[in-house]
mmCIF file of C-alpha atoms in Angstrom:
data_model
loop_
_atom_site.group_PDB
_atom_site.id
_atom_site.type_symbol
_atom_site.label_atom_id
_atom_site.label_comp_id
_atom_site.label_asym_id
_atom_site.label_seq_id
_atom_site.Cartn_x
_atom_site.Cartn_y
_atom_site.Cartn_z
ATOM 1 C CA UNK A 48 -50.413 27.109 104.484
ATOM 2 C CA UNK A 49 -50.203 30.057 102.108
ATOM 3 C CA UNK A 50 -47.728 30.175 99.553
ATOM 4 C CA UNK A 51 -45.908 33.324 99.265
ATOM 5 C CA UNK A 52 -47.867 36.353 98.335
ATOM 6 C CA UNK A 53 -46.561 38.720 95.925
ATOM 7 C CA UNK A 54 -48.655 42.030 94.827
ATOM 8 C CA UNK A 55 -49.625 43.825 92.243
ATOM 9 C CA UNK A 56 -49.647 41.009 90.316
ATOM 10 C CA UNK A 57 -49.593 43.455 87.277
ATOM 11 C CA UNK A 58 -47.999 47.163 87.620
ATOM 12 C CA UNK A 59 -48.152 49.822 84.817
ATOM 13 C CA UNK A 60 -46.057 53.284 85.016
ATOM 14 C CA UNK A 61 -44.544 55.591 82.859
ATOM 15 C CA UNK A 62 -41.257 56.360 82.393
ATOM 16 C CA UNK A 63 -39.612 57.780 85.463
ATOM 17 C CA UNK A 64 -42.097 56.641 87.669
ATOM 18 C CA UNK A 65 -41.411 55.024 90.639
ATOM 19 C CA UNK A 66 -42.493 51.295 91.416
ATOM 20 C CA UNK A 67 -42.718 49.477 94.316
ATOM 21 C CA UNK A 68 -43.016 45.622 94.282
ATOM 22 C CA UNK A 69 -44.470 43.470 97.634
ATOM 23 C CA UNK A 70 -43.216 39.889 98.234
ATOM 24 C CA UNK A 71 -44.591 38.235 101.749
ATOM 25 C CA UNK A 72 -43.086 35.741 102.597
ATOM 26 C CA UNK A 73 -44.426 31.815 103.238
ATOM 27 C CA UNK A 74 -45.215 31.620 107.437
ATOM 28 C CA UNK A 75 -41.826 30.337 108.622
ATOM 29 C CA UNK A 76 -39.685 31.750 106.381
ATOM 30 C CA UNK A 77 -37.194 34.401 106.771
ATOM 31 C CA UNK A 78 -34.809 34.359 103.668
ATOM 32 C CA UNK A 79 -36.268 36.502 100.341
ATOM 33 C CA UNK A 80 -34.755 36.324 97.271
ATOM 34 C CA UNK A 81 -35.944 38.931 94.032
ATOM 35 C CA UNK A 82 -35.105 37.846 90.701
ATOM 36 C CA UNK A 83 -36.229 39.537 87.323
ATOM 37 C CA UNK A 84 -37.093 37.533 84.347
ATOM 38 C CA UNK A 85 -36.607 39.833 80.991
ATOM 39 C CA UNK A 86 -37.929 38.393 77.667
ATOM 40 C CA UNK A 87 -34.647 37.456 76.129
ATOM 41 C CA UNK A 88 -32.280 36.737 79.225
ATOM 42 C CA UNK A 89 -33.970 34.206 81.049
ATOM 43 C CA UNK A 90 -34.491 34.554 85.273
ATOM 44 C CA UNK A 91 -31.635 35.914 87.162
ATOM 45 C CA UNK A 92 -30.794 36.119 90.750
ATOM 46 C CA UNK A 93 -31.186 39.977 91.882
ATOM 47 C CA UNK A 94 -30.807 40.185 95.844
ATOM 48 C CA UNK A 95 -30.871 37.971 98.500
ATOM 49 C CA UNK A 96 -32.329 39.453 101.941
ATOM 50 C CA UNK A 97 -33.027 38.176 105.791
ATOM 51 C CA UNK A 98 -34.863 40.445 108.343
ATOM 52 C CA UNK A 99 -33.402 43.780 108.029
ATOM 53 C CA UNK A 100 -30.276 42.673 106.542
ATOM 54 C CA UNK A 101 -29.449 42.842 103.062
ATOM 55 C CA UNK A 102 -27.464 39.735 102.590
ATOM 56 C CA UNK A 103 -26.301 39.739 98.930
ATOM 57 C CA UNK A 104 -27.091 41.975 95.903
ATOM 58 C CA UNK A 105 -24.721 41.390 93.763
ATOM 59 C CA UNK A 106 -27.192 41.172 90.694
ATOM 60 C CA UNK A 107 -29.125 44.194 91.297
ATOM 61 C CA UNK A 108 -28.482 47.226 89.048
ATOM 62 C CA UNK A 109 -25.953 49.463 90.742
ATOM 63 C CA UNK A 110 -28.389 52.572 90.195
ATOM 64 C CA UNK A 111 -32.107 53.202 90.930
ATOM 65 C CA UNK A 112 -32.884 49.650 92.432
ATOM 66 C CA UNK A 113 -33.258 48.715 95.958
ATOM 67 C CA UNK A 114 -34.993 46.136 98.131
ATOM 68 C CA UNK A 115 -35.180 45.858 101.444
ATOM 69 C CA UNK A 116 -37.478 43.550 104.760
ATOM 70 C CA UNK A 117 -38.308 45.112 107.537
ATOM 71 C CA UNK A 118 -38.799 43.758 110.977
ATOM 72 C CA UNK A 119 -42.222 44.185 110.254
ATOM 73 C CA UNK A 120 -43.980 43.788 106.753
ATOM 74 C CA UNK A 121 -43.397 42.380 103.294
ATOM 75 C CA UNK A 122 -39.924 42.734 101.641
ATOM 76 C CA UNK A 123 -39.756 45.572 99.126
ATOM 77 C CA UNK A 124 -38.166 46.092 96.056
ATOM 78 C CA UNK A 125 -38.026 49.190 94.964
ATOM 79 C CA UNK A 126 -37.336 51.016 91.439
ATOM 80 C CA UNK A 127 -36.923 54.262 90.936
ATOM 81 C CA UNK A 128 -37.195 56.406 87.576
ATOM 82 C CA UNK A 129 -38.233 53.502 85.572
ATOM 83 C CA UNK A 130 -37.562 52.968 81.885
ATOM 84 C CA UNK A 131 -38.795 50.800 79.575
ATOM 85 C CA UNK A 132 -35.707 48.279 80.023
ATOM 86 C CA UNK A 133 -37.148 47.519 83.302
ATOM 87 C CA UNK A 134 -40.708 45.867 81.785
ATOM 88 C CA UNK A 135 -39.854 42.624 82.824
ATOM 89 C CA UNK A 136 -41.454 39.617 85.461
ATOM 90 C CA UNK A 137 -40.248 40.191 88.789
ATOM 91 C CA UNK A 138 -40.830 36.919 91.350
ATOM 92 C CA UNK A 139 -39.725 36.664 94.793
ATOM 93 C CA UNK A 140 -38.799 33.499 96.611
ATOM 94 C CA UNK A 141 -38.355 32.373 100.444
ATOM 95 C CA UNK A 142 -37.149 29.898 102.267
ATOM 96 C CA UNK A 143 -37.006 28.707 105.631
ATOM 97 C CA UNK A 144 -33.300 28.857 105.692
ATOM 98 C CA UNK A 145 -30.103 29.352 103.642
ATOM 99 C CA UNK A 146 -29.569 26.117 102.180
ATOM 100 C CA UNK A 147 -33.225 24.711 101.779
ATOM 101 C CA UNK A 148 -35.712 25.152 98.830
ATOM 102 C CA UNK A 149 -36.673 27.876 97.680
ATOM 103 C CA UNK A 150 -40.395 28.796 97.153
ATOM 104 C CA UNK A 151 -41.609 30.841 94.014
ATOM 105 C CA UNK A 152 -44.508 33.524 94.354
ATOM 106 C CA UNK A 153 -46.345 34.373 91.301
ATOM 107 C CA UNK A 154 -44.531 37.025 90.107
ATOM 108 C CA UNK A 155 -45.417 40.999 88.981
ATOM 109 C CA UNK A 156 -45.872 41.669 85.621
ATOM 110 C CA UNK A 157 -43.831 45.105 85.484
ATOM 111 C CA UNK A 158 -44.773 47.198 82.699
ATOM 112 C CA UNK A 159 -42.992 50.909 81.616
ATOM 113 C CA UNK A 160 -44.957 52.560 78.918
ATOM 114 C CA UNK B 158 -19.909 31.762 87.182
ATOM 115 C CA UNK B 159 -21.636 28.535 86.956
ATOM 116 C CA UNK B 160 -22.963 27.307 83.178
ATOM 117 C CA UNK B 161 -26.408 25.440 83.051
ATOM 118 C CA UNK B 162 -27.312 24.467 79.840
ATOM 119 C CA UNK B 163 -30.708 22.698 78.933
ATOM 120 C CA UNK B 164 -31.841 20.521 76.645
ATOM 121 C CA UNK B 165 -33.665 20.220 74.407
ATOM 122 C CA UNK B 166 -34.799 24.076 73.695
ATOM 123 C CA UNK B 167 -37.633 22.913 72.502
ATOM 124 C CA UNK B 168 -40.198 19.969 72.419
ATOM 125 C CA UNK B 169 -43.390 19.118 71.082
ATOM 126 C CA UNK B 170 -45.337 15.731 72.027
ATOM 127 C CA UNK B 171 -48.398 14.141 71.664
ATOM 128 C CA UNK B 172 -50.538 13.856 74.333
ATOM 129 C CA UNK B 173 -49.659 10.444 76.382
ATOM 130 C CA UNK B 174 -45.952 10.221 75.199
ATOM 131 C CA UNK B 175 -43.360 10.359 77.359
ATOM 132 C CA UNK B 176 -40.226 12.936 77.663
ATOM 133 C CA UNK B 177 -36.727 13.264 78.806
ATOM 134 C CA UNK B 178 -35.509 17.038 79.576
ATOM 135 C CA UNK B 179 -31.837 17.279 80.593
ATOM 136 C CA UNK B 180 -29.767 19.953 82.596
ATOM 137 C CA UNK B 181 -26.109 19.958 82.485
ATOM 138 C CA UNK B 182 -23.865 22.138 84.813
ATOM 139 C CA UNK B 183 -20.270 23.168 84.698
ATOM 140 C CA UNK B 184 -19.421 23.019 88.818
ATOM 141 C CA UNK B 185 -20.101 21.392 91.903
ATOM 142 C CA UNK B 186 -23.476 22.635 93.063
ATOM 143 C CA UNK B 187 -24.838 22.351 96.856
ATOM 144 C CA UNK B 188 -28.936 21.953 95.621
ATOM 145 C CA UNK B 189 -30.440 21.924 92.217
ATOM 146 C CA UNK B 190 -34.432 22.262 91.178
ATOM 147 C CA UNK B 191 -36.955 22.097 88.739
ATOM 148 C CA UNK B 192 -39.660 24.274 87.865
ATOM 149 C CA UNK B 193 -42.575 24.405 85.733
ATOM 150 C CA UNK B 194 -43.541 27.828 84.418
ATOM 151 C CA UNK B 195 -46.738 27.011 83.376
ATOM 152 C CA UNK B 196 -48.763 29.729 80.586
ATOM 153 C CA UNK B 197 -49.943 31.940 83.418
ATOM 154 C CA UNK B 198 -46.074 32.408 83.894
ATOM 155 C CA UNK B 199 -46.075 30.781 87.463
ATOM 156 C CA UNK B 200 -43.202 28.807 88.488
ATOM 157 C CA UNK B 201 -44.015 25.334 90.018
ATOM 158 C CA UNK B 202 -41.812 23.844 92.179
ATOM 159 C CA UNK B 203 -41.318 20.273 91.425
ATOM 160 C CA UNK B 204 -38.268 18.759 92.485
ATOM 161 C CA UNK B 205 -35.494 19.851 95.353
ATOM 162 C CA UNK B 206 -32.884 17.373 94.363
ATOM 163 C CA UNK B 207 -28.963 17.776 94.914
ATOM 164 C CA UNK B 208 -28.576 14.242 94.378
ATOM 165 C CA UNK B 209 -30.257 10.866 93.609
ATOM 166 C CA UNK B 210 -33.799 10.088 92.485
ATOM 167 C CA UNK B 211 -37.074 11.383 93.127
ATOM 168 C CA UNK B 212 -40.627 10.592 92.143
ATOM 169 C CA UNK B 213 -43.714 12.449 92.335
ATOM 170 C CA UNK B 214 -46.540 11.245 89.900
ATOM 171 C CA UNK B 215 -45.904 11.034 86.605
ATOM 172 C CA UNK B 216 -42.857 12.871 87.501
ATOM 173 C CA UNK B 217 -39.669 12.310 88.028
ATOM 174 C CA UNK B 218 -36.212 13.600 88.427
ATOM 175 C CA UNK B 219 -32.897 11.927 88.851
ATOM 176 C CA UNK B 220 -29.515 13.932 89.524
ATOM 177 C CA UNK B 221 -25.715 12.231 88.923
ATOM 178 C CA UNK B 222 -23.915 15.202 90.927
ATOM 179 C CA UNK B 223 -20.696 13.828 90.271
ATOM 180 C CA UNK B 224 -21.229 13.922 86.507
ATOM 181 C CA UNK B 225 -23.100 17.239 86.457
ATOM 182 C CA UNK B 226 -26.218 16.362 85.353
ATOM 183 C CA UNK B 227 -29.954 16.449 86.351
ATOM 184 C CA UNK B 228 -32.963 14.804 83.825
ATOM 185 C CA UNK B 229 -36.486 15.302 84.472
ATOM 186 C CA UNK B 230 -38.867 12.486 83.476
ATOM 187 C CA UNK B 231 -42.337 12.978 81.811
ATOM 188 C CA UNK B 232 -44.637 10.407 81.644
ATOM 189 C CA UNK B 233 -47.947 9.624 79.758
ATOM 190 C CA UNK B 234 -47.940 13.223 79.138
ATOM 191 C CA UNK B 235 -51.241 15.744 79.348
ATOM 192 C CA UNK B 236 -51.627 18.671 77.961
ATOM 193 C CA UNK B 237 -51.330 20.511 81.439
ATOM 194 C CA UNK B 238 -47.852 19.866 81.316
ATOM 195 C CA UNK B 239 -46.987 22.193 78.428
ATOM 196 C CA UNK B 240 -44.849 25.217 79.446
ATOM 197 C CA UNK B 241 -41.457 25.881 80.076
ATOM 198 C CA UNK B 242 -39.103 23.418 82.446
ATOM 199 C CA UNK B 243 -36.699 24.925 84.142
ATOM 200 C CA UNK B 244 -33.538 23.612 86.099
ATOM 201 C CA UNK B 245 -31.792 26.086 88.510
ATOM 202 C CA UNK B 246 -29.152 25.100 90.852
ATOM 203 C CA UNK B 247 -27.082 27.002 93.781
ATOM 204 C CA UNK B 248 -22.905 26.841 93.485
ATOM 205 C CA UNK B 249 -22.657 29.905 95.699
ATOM 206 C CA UNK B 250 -20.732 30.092 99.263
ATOM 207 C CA UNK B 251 -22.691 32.099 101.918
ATOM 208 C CA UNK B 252 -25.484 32.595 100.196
ATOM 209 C CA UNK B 253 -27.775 30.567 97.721
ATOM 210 C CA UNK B 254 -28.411 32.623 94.622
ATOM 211 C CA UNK B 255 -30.219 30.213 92.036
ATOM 212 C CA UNK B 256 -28.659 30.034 88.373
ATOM 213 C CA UNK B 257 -31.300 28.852 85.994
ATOM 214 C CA UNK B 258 -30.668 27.426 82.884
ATOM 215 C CA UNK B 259 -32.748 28.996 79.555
ATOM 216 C CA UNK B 260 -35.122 26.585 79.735
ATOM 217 C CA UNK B 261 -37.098 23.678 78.023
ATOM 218 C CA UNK B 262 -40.416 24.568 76.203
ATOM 219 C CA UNK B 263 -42.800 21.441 76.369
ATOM 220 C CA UNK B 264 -45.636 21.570 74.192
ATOM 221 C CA UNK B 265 -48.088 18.844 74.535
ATOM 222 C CA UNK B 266 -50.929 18.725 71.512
ATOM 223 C CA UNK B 267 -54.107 16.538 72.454
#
């Protein structure tokens, strides 16, 4: 049973680039989380998604970030214009349902230069 | 929001000793793991516990919700387990949004 898949595993752009971030999910599940971890502030909760709903996002940036999962197709997360703040880890989780465990994919290495 | 607070920050072991790590939280929380982050910067699921005691291993986790507490149990440590330990746990209504604590950093010399 594969785990959940996250790619690139490492992403370089310049500054105002845009990057786009792939989490699939484990077979079975259909909650996604995003969370970011920056050097100094530890991992923190970013959005919370089902099929083609956003559920929560209450710890995304208000501007230039946005995720979304399709009917079809990984969940995206999305940042636009990046700047350097936004070098950071980026993992996505699933579950199989609200309240169960939650299931950690590798992570991508963001990197603004 | 929800504090989490771990401790210690930081640890460093021989290889073959044993460990305590300990996560503290300020409310009532509906689940509550444990992850390894290991040097690749992977997280490791290693415990789903709410409540109670759990073994897996040389692992081990015990969680006292009523008191607010979770410790994770280390024993006859191997320098495989070095890396950072971290404790996250769900307070939220409607939808479960993991707070993590900062962390433990477990360095295990051979």
């Amino acid at each position: 049973n594969a785990g959940v898949m996250q790619n690139p595993r490492h992403l370089v752009r310049r500054r105002g680039q845009e990057a786009r971030l792939r989490c699939s999910p484990m077979k079975g599940h259909s909650h996604v989380y995003w969370y970011r971890q920056l050097p100094e502030e530890g991992l923190k909760f970013m959005v919370y998604l089902q099929k083609e709903n956003i559920i929560d996002e209450s710890g995304m940036p208000k501007e230039r970030f946005s995720a979304e999962f399709p009917k079809e197709g990984p969940s995206i997360l999305r940042i636009q214009q990046v700047v350097r703040g936004d070098s950071a880890a980026y993992f996505c989780a699933s579950s199989p349902n609200r309240v169960d465990e939650q299931y950690f994919g590798p992570g991508t290495r963001l990197t603004v230069t | 929001g929800i504090q989490v607070e771990q401790s210690p920050p930081d640890l460093i072991l021989q290889e073959g000793a044993n460990s305590t790590l300990r996560c503290n939280f300020s409310d009532s929380v509906n689940n509550l793991q444990w992850f390894h982050q290991n040097p690749w910067g992977q997280l490791i699921n290693l415990f789903y516990i709410p409540s109670g005691t759990k073994q897996n291993g040389r692992l081990s986790a015990t969680t006292v919700a009523t008191e607010r507490y979770s410790l994770l149990y280390i024993s006859s440590s191997q320098t495989t387990d070095s890396g950072v330990y971290f404790c996250a746990v769900d307070y939220s209504q409607g939808a479960q949004k993991l707070v993590f604590g900062q962390g433990t950093r477990l360095t295990i010399n051979p």
